[in-house]
Tab-separated table of C-alpha atoms and ligand atoms in Angstrom:
chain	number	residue	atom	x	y	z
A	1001	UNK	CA	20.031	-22.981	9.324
A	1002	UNK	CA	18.018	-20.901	6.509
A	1003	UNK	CA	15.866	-23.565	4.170
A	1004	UNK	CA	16.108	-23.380	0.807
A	1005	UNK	CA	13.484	-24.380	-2.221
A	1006	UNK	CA	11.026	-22.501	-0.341
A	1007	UNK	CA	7.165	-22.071	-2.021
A	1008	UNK	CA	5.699	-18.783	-1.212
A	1009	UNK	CA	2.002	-17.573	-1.932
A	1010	UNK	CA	1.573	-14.342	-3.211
A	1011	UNK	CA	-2.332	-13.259	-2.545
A	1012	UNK	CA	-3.346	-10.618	-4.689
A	1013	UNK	CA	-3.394	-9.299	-8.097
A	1014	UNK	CA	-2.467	-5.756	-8.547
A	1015	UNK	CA	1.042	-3.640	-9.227
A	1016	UNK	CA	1.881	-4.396	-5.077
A	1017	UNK	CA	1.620	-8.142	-5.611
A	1018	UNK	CA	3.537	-8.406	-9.073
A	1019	UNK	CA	6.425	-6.280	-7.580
A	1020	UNK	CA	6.571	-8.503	-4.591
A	1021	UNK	CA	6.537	-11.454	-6.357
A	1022	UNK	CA	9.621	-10.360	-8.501
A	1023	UNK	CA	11.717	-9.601	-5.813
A	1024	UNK	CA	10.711	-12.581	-4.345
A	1025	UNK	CA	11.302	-14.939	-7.275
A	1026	UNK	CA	14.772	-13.212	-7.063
A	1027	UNK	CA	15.799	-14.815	-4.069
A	1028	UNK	CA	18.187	-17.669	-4.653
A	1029	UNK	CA	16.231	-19.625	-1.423
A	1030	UNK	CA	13.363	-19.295	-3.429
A	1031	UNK	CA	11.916	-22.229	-5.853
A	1032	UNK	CA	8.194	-21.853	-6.537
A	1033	UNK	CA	5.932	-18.328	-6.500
A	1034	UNK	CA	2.624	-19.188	-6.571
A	1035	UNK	CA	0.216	-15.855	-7.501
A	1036	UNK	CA	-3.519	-15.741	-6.331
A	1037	UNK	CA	-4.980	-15.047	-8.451
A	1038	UNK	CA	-2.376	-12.718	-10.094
A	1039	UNK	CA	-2.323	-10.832	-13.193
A	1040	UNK	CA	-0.792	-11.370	-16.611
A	1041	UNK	CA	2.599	-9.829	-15.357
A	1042	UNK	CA	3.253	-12.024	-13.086
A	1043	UNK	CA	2.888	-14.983	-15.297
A	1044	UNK	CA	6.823	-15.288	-16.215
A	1045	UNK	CA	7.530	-15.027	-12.607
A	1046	UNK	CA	4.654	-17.204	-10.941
A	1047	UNK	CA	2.222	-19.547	-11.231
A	1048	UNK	CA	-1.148	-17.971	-11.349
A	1049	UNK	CA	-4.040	-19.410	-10.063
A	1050	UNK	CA	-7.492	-18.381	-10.203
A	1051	UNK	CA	-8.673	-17.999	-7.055
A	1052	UNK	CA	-10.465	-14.725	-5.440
A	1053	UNK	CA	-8.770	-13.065	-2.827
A	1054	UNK	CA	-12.423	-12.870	-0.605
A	1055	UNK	CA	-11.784	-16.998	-1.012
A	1056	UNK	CA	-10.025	-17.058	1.867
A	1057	UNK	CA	-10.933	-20.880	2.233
A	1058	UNK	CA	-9.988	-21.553	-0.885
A	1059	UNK	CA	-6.963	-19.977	-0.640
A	1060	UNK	CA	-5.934	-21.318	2.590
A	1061	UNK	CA	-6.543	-25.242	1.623
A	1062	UNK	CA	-4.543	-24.367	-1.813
A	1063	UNK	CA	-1.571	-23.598	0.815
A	1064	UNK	CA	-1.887	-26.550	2.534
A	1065	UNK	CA	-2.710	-28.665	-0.465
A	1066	UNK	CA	0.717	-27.278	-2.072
A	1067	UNK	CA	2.976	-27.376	1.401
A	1068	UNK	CA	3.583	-23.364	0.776
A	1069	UNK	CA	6.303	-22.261	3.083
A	1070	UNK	CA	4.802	-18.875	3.205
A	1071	UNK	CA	1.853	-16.874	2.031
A	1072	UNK	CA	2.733	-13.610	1.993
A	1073	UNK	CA	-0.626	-11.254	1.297
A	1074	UNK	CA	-1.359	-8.209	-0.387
A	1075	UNK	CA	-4.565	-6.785	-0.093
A	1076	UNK	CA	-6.696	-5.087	2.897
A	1077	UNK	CA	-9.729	-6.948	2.045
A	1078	UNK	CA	-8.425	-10.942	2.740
A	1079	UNK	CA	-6.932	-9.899	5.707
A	1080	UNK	CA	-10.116	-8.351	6.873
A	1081	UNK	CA	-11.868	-11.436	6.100
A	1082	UNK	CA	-9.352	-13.426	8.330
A	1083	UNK	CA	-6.761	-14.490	5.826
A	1084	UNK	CA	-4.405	-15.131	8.327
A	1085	UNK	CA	-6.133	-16.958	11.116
A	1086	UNK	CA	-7.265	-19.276	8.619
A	1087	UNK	CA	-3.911	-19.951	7.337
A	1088	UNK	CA	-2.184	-19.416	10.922
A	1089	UNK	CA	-5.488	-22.518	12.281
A	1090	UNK	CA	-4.252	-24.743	9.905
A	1091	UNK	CA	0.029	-24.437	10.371
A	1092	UNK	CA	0.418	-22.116	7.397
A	1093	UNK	CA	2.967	-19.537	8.053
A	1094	UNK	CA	1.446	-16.144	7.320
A	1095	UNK	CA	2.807	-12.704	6.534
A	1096	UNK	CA	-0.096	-10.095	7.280
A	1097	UNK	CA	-1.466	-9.333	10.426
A	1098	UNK	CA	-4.915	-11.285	11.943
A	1099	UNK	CA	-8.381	-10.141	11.405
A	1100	UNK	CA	-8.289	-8.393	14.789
A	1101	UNK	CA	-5.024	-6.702	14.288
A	1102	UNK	CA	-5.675	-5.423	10.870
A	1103	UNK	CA	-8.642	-3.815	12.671
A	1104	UNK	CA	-5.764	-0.809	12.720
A	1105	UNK	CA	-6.352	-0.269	8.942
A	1106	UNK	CA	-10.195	-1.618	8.477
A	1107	UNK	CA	-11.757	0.519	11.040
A	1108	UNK	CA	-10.797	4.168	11.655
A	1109	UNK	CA	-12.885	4.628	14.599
A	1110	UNK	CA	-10.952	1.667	16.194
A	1111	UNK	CA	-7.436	3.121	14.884
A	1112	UNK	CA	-8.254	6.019	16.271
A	1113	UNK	CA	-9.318	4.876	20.134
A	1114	UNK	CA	-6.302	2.996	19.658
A	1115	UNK	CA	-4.295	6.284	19.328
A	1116	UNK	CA	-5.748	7.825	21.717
A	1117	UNK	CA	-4.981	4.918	24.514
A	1118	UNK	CA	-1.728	4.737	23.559
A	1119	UNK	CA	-0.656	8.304	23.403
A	1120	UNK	CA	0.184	8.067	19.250
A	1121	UNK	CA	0.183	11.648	17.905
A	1122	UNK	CA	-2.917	12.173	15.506
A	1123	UNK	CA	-5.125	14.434	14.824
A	1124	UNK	CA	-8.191	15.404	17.340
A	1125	UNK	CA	-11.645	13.595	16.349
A	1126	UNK	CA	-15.079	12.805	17.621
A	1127	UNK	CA	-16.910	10.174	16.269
A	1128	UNK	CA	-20.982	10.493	15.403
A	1129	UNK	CA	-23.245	7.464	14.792
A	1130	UNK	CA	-25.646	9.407	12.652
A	1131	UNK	CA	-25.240	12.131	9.856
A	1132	UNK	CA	-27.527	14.898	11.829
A	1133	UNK	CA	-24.903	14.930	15.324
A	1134	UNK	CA	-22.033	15.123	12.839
A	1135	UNK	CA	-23.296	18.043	11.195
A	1136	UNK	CA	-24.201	19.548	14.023
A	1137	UNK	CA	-20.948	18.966	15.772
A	1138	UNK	CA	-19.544	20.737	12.181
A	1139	UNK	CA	-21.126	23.763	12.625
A	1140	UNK	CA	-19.847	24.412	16.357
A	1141	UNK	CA	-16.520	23.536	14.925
A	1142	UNK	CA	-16.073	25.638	12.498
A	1143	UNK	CA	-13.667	24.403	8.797
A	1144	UNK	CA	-11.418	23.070	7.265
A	1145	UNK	CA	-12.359	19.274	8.929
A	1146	UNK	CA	-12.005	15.704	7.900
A	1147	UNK	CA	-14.319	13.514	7.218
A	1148	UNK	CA	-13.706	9.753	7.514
A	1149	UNK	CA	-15.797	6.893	6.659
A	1150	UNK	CA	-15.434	3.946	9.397
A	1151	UNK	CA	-14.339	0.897	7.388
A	1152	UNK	CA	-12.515	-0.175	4.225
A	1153	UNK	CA	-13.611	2.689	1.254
A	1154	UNK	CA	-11.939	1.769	-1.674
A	1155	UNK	CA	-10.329	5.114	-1.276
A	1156	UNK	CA	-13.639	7.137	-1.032
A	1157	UNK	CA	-14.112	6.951	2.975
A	1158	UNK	CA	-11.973	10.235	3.550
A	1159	UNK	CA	-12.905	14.175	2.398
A	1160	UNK	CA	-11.386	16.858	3.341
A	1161	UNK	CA	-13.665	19.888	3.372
A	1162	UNK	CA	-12.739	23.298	3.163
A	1163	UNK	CA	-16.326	24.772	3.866
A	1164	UNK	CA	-19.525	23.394	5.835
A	1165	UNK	CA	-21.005	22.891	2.502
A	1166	UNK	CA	-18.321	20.404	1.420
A	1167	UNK	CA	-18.154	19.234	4.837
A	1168	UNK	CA	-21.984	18.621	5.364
A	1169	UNK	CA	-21.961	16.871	1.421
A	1170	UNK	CA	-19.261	14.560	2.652
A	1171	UNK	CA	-21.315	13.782	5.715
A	1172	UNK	CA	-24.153	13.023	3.440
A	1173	UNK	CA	-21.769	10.790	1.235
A	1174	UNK	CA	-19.736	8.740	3.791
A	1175	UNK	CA	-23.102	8.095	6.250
A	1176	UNK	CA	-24.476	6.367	2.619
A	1177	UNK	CA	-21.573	4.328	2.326
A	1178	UNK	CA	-21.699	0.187	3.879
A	1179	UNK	CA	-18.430	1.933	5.146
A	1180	UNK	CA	-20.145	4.525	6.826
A	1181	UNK	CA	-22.130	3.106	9.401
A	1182	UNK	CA	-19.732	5.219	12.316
A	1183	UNK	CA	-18.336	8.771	11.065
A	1184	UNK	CA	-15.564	10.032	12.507
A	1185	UNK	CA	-14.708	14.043	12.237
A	1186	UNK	CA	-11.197	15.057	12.725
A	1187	UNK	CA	-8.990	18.388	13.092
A	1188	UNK	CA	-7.714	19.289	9.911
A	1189	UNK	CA	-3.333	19.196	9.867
A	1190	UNK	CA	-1.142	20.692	8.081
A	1191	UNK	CA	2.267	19.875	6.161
A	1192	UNK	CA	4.069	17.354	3.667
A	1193	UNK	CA	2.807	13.827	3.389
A	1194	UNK	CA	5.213	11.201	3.761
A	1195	UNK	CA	4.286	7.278	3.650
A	1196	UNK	CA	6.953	5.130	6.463
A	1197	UNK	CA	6.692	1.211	6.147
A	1198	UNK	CA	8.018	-1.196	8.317
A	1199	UNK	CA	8.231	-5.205	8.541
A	1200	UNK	CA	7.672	-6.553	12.006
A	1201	UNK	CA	7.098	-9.342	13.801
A	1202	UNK	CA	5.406	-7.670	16.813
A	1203	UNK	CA	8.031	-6.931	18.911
A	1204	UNK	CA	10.583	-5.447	16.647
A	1205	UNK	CA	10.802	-3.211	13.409
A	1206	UNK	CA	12.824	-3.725	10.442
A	1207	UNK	CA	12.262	-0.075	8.552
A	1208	UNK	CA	11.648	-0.143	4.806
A	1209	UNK	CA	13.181	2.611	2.984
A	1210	UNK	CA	10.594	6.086	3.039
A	1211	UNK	CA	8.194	6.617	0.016
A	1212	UNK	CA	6.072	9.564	-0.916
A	1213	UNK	CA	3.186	8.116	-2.881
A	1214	UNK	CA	0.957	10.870	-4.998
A	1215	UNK	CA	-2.329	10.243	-4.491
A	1216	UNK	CA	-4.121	13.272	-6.252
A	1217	UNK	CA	-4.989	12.730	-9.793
A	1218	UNK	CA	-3.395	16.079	-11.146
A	1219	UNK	CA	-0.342	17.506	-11.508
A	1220	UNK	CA	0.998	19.473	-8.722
A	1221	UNK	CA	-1.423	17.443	-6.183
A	1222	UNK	CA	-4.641	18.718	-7.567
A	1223	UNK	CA	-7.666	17.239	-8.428
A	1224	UNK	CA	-9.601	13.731	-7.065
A	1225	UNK	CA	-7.778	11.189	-4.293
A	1226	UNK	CA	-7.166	7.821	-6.399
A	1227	UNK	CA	-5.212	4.689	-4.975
A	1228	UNK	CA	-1.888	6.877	-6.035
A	1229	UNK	CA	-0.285	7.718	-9.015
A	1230	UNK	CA	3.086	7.380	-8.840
A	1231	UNK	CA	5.559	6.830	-5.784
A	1232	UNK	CA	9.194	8.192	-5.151
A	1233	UNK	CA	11.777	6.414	-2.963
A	1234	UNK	CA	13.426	7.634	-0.304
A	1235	UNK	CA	10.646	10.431	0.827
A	1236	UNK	CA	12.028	13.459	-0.194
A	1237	UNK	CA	13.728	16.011	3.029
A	1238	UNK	CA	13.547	12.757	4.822
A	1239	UNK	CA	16.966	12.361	7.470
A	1240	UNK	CA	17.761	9.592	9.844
A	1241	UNK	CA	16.562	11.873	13.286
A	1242	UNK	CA	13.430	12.487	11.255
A	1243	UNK	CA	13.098	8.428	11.057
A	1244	UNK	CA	14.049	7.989	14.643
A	1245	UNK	CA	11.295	10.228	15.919
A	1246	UNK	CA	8.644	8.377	13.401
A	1247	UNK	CA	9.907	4.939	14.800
A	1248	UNK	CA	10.042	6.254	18.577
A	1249	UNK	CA	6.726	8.523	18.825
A	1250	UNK	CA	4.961	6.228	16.359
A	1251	UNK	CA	6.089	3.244	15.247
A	1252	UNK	CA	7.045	1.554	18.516
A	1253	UNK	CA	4.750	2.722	20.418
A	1254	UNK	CA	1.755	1.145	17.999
A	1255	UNK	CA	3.715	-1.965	17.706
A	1256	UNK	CA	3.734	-2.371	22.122
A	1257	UNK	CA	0.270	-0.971	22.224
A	1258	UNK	CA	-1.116	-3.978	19.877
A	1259	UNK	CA	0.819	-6.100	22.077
A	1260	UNK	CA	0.080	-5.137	25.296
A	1261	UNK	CA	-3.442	-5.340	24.210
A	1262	UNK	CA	-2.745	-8.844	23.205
A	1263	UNK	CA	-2.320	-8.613	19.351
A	1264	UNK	CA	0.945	-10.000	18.042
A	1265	UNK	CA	1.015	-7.822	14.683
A	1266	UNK	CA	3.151	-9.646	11.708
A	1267	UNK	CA	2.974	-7.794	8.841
A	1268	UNK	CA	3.691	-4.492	7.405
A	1269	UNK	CA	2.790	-1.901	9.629
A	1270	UNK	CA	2.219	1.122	7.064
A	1271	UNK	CA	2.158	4.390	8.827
A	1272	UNK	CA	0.447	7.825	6.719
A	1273	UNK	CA	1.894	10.551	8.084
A	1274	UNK	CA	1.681	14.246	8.073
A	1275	UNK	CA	5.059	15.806	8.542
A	1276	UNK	CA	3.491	19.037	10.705
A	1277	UNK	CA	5.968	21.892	12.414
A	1278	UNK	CA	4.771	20.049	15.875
A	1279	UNK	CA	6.055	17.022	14.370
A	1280	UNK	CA	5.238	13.680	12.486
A	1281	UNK	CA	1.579	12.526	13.053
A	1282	UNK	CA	-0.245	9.688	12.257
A	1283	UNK	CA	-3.190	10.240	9.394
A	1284	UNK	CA	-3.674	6.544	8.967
A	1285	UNK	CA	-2.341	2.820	9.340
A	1286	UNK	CA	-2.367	0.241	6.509
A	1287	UNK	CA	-1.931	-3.017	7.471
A	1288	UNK	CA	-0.443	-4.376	4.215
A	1289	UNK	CA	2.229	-3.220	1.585
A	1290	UNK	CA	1.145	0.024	-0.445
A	1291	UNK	CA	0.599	0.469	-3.232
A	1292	UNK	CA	2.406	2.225	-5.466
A	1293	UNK	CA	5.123	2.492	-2.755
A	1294	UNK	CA	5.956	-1.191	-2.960
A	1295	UNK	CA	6.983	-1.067	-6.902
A	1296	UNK	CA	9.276	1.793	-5.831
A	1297	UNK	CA	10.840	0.326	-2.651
A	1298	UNK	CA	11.676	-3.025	-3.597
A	1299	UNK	CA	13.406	-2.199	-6.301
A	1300	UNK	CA	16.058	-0.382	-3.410
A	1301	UNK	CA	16.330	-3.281	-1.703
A	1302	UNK	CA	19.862	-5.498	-1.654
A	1303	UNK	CA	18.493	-8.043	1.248
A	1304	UNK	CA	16.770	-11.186	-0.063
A	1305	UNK	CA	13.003	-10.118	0.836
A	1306	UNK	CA	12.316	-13.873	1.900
A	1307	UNK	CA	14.584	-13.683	4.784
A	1308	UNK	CA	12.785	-10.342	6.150
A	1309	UNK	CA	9.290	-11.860	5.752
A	1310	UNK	CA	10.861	-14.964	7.413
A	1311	UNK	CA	11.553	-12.883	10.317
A	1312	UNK	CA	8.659	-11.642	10.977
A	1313	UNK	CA	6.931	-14.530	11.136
A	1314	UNK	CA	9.447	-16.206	12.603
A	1315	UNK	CA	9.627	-13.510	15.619
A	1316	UNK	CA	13.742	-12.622	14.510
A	1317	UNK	CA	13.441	-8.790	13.427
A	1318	UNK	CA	15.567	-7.814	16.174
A	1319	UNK	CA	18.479	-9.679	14.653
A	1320	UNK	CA	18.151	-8.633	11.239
A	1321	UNK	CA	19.151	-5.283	9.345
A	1322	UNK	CA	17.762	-4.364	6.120
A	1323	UNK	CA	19.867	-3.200	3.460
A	1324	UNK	CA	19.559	-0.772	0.403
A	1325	UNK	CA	20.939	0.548	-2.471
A	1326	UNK	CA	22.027	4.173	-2.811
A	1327	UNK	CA	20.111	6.707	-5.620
A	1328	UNK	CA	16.640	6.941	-5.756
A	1329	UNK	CA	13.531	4.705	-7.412
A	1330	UNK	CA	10.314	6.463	-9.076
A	1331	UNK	CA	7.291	4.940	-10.191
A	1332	UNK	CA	4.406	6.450	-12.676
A	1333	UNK	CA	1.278	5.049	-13.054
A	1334	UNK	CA	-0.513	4.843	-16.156
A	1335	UNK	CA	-3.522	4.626	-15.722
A	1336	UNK	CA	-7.099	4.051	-17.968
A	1337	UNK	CA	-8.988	7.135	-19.165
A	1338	UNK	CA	-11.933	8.408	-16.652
A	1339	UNK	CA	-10.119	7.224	-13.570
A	1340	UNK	CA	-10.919	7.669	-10.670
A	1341	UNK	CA	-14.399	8.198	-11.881
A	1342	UNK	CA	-15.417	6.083	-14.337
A	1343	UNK	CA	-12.107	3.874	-15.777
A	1344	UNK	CA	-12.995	2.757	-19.479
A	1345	UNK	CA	-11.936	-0.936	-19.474
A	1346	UNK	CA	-11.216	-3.798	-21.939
A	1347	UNK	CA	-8.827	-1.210	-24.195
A	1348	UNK	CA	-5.945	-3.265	-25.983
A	1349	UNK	CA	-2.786	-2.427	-24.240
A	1350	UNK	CA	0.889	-2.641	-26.252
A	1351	UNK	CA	4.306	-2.891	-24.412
A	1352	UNK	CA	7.697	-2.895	-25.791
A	1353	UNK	CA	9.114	-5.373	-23.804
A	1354	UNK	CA	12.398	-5.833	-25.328
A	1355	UNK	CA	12.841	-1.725	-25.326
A	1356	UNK	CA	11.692	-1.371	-21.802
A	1357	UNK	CA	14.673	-4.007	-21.175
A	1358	UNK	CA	17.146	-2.357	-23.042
A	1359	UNK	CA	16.104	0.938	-20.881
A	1360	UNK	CA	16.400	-0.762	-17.695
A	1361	UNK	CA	12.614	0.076	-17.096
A	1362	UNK	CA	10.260	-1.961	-15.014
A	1363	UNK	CA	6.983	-2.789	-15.763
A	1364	UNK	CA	4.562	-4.014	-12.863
A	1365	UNK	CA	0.866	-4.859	-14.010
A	1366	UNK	CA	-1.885	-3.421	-12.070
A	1367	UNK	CA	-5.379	-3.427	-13.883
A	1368	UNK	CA	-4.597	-5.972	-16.871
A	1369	UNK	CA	-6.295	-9.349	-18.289
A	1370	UNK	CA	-5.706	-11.432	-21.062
A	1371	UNK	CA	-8.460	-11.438	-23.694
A	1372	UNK	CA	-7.838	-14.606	-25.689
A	1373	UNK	CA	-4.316	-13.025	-27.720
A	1374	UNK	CA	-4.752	-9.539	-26.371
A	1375	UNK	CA	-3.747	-8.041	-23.060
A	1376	UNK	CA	-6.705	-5.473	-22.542
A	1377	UNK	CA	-6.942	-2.851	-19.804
A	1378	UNK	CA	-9.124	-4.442	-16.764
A	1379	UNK	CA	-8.797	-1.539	-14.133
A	1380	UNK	CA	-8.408	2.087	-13.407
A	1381	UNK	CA	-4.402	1.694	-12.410
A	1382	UNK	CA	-3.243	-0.015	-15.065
A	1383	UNK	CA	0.348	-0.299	-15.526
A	1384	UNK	CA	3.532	1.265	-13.229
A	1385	UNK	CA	6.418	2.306	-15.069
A	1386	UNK	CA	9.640	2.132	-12.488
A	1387	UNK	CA	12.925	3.580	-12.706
A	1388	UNK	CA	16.105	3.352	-10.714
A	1389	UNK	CA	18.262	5.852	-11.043
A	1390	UNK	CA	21.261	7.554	-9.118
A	1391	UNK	CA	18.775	10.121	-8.117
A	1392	UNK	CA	15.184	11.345	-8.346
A	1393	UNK	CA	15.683	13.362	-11.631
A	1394	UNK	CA	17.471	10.747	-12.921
A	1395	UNK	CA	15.187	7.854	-12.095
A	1396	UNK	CA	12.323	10.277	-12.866
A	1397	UNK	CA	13.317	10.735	-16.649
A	1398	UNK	CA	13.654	6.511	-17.016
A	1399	UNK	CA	10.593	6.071	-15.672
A	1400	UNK	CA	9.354	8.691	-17.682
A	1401	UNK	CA	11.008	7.284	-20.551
A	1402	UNK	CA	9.811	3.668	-20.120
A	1403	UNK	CA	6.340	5.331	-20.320
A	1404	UNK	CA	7.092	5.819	-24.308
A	1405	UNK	CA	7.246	1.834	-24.605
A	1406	UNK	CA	3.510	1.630	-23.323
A	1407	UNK	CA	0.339	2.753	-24.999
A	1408	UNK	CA	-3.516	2.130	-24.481
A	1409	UNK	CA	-6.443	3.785	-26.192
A	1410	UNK	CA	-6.906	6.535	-23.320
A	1411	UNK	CA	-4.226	6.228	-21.193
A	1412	UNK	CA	-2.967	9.130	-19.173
A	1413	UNK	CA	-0.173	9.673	-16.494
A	1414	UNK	CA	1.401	12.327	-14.286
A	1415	UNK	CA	3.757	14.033	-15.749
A	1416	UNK	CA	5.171	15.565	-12.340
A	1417	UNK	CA	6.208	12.832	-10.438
A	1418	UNK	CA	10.092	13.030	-9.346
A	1419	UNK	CA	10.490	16.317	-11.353
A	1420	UNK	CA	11.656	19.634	-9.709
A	1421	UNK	CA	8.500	21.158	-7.504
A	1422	UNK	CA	6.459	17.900	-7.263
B	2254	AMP	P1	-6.390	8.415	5.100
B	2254	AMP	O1	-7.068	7.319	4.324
B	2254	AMP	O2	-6.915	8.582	6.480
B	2254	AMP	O3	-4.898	8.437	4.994
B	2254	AMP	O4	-6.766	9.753	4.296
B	2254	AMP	C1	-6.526	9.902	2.908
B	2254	AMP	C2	-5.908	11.253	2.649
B	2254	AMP	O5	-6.712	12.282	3.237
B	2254	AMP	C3	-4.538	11.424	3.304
B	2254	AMP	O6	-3.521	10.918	2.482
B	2254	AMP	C4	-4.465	12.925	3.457
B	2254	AMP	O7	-4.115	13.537	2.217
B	2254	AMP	C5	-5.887	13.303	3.767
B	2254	AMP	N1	-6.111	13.378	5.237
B	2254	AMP	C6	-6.558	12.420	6.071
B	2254	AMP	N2	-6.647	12.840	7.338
B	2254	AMP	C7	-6.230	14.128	7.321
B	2254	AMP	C8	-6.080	15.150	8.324
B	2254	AMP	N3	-6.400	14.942	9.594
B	2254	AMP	N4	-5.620	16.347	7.924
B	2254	AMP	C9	-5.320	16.620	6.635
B	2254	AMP	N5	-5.442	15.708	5.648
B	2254	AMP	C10	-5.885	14.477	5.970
B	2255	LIG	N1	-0.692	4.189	-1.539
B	2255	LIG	C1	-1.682	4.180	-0.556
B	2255	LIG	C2	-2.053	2.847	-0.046
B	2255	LIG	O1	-1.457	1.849	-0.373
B	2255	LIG	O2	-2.985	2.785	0.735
């Protein structure tokens, strides 16, 4: 029988974290949300409590000290740290994979290897310890490459050069990052993007509805890579034999090859794909929610999340189906001015609550503080703006709409997302 009154954790503090602990507040088994530390957002929802996600001591002795019934974390960075072990050592039930399984997201060089030994489709790499054999190894090659940064990167571990020049710069760039200490170089492919997401508890997957998150920070996909500026939900040209190749090339296959090699994964296994005419291949693993794509999935979703995170841990997926409603979900980030670059922080930030209501708009907070009265800008991705609509266009022009009840000295969106040609 499924408990009820259940406490759940919520690590984290961005847009990801405040969507997940809405949806999870919504569930009638649900009693307490506790948000570490959380943002202003979440307040309503959760209690917020200020401790660091790198605390991961901290944060697991809060668990115990409360009796939570499940911590359910956001972020790369505590799971890299060994967020999970430390909660899994001391009876905690934990959604997000161990240190050594997130290994999938927080080293390339291992995701890669991994690929390899398990037959995964991905590009073709090598992998240089120094910046002179990559360079070298650039040259014979010949451009467009990729260049990847070994560990976590904030978002600035991967270039994609078009000429040696840009390739040989990016060399010079990674090998300076702590990230960089291993560069990997890899074949450059070739199609539409496509994010797949799936809950598992290392033996089974329960698929999340498809997402294609907009990472450039232009219109029409130009300009820097950022975190992502906006997600839609489902992918678009996304069909159910499409899915069942992702799932049976990819998605399986990593699932048994962390098991076999004695990982049991629970988590979100978060595949980046490149939809290419030989077929999806794998870019990248997360091993966590994304971000945007979480504030536009779970607003799909018609299952109680709880019970799918409870499955995972609890080793059940096989038994469980995930539903979702029909239409179509978009989310648009606003975000501070000079992001990616240079986000100018501490600007006062308004919101129309009781209009964003009326609209049927949802507003997740991302980079925001409270500064005594005032709710100020404290990050690059500040708020996301989500619609829900009965299709793209449709839940494109609320979100876009919902925009018009937000304002911030500086702030700037794309104005593309979910519109015709995006
Ligand atoms: P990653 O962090 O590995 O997903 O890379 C970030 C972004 O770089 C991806 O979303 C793609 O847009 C791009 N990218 C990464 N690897 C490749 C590749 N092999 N070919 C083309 N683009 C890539
Ligand atoms: N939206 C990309 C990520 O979460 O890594």
């Amino acid at each position: 029988m499924k408990r009820d009154n259940l406490c759940i954790l919520v690590i984290g503090q961005g847009g990801r974290e405040h969507a997940l602990a809405w949806k999870l507040k919504a569930s009638p088994r649900v009693s307490k949300v506790y948000a570490a530390p959380g943002n202003p957002g979440m307040e309503k929802l959760a209690e917020c409590v200020p401790i660091r996600v790198d605390d991961i001591r901290s944060l697991a002795h809060f668990a115990l000290e409360k009796g939570v019934d499940l911590a359910v974390i956001g972020p790369e960075a505590p799971l890299a740290l060994g967020i999970s072990d430390e909660l899994i050592r001391l009876g905690i039930p934990a959604f997000g994979p161990t240190k050594a399984a997130a290994s999938i997201e927080t080293s390339k060089v291992w995701a890669k290897c991994f690929m390899t030994r398990h037959n995964i489709p991905t590009a073709d790499y090598s992998v240089f310890g120094d910046a002179d054999s990559a360079k070298c190894y650039i040259r014979a090659h010949g451009c467009p490459v990729v260049v990847k940064a070994d560990g976590l990167a904030a978002g600035k571990g991967v270039v994609v050069a078009h000429t040696p020049e840009e390739a040989e710069h990016a060399v010079d760039t990674i090998s300076n990052l702590a990230a960089g200490s291993e560069i990997v170089v890899e074949d450059c492919l070739f199609g539409r993007e496509a994010s797949y997401l799936v809950i598992t508890d290392g033996m089974s997957a329960l698929p999340l509805i498809s997402a294609k998150d907009h990472k450039r920070a232009g219109d029409g996909d130009k300009g820097p890579n950022t975190g992502g500026m906006g997600a839609i939900v489902p992918a678009p040209a996304f069909d159910t034999s499409l899915e069942a190749q992702i799932l049976e090339d990819i998605i399986m296959p990593t699932i048994r090859g962390l098991s076999d090699e004695g990982h049991r994964y629970v988590g979100v296994l978060y595949a980046g794909l490149m939809l290419t005419s030989q077929g999806p291949m794998a870019l990248e693993f997360n091993a966590r929610f994304g971000d945007p794509e979480t504030q536009a999935i779970l607003p799909m979703m018609e299952s109680d999340l709880v019970d799918a995170l409870e499955a995972a841990v609890e080793g059940t997926c096989s038994s469980m189906k995930l539903k979702w409603r029909d239409g179509a979900c978009v989310c648009v980030v606003a975000a501070s001015q000079g992001y990616p670059e240079k986000p100018q922080l501490g600007r006062e930030i308004s919101i129309d609550e009781e209009q964003a209501e009326k609209d049927d708009v949802l507003i997740f907070h991302a980079g925001t503080r409270r500064d005594g009265e005032k709710l100020v800008t404290s990050g690059g991705r500040v708020l996301n703006v989500v619609g829900v609509g009965d299709s793209v266009e449709d839940a494109a022009s609320r979100a876009y709409r919902g925009l018009s009840h937000v304002n911030f000295e500086g702030m700037w969106f794309r104005c593309d997302i979910g519109r015709p040609g995006a």
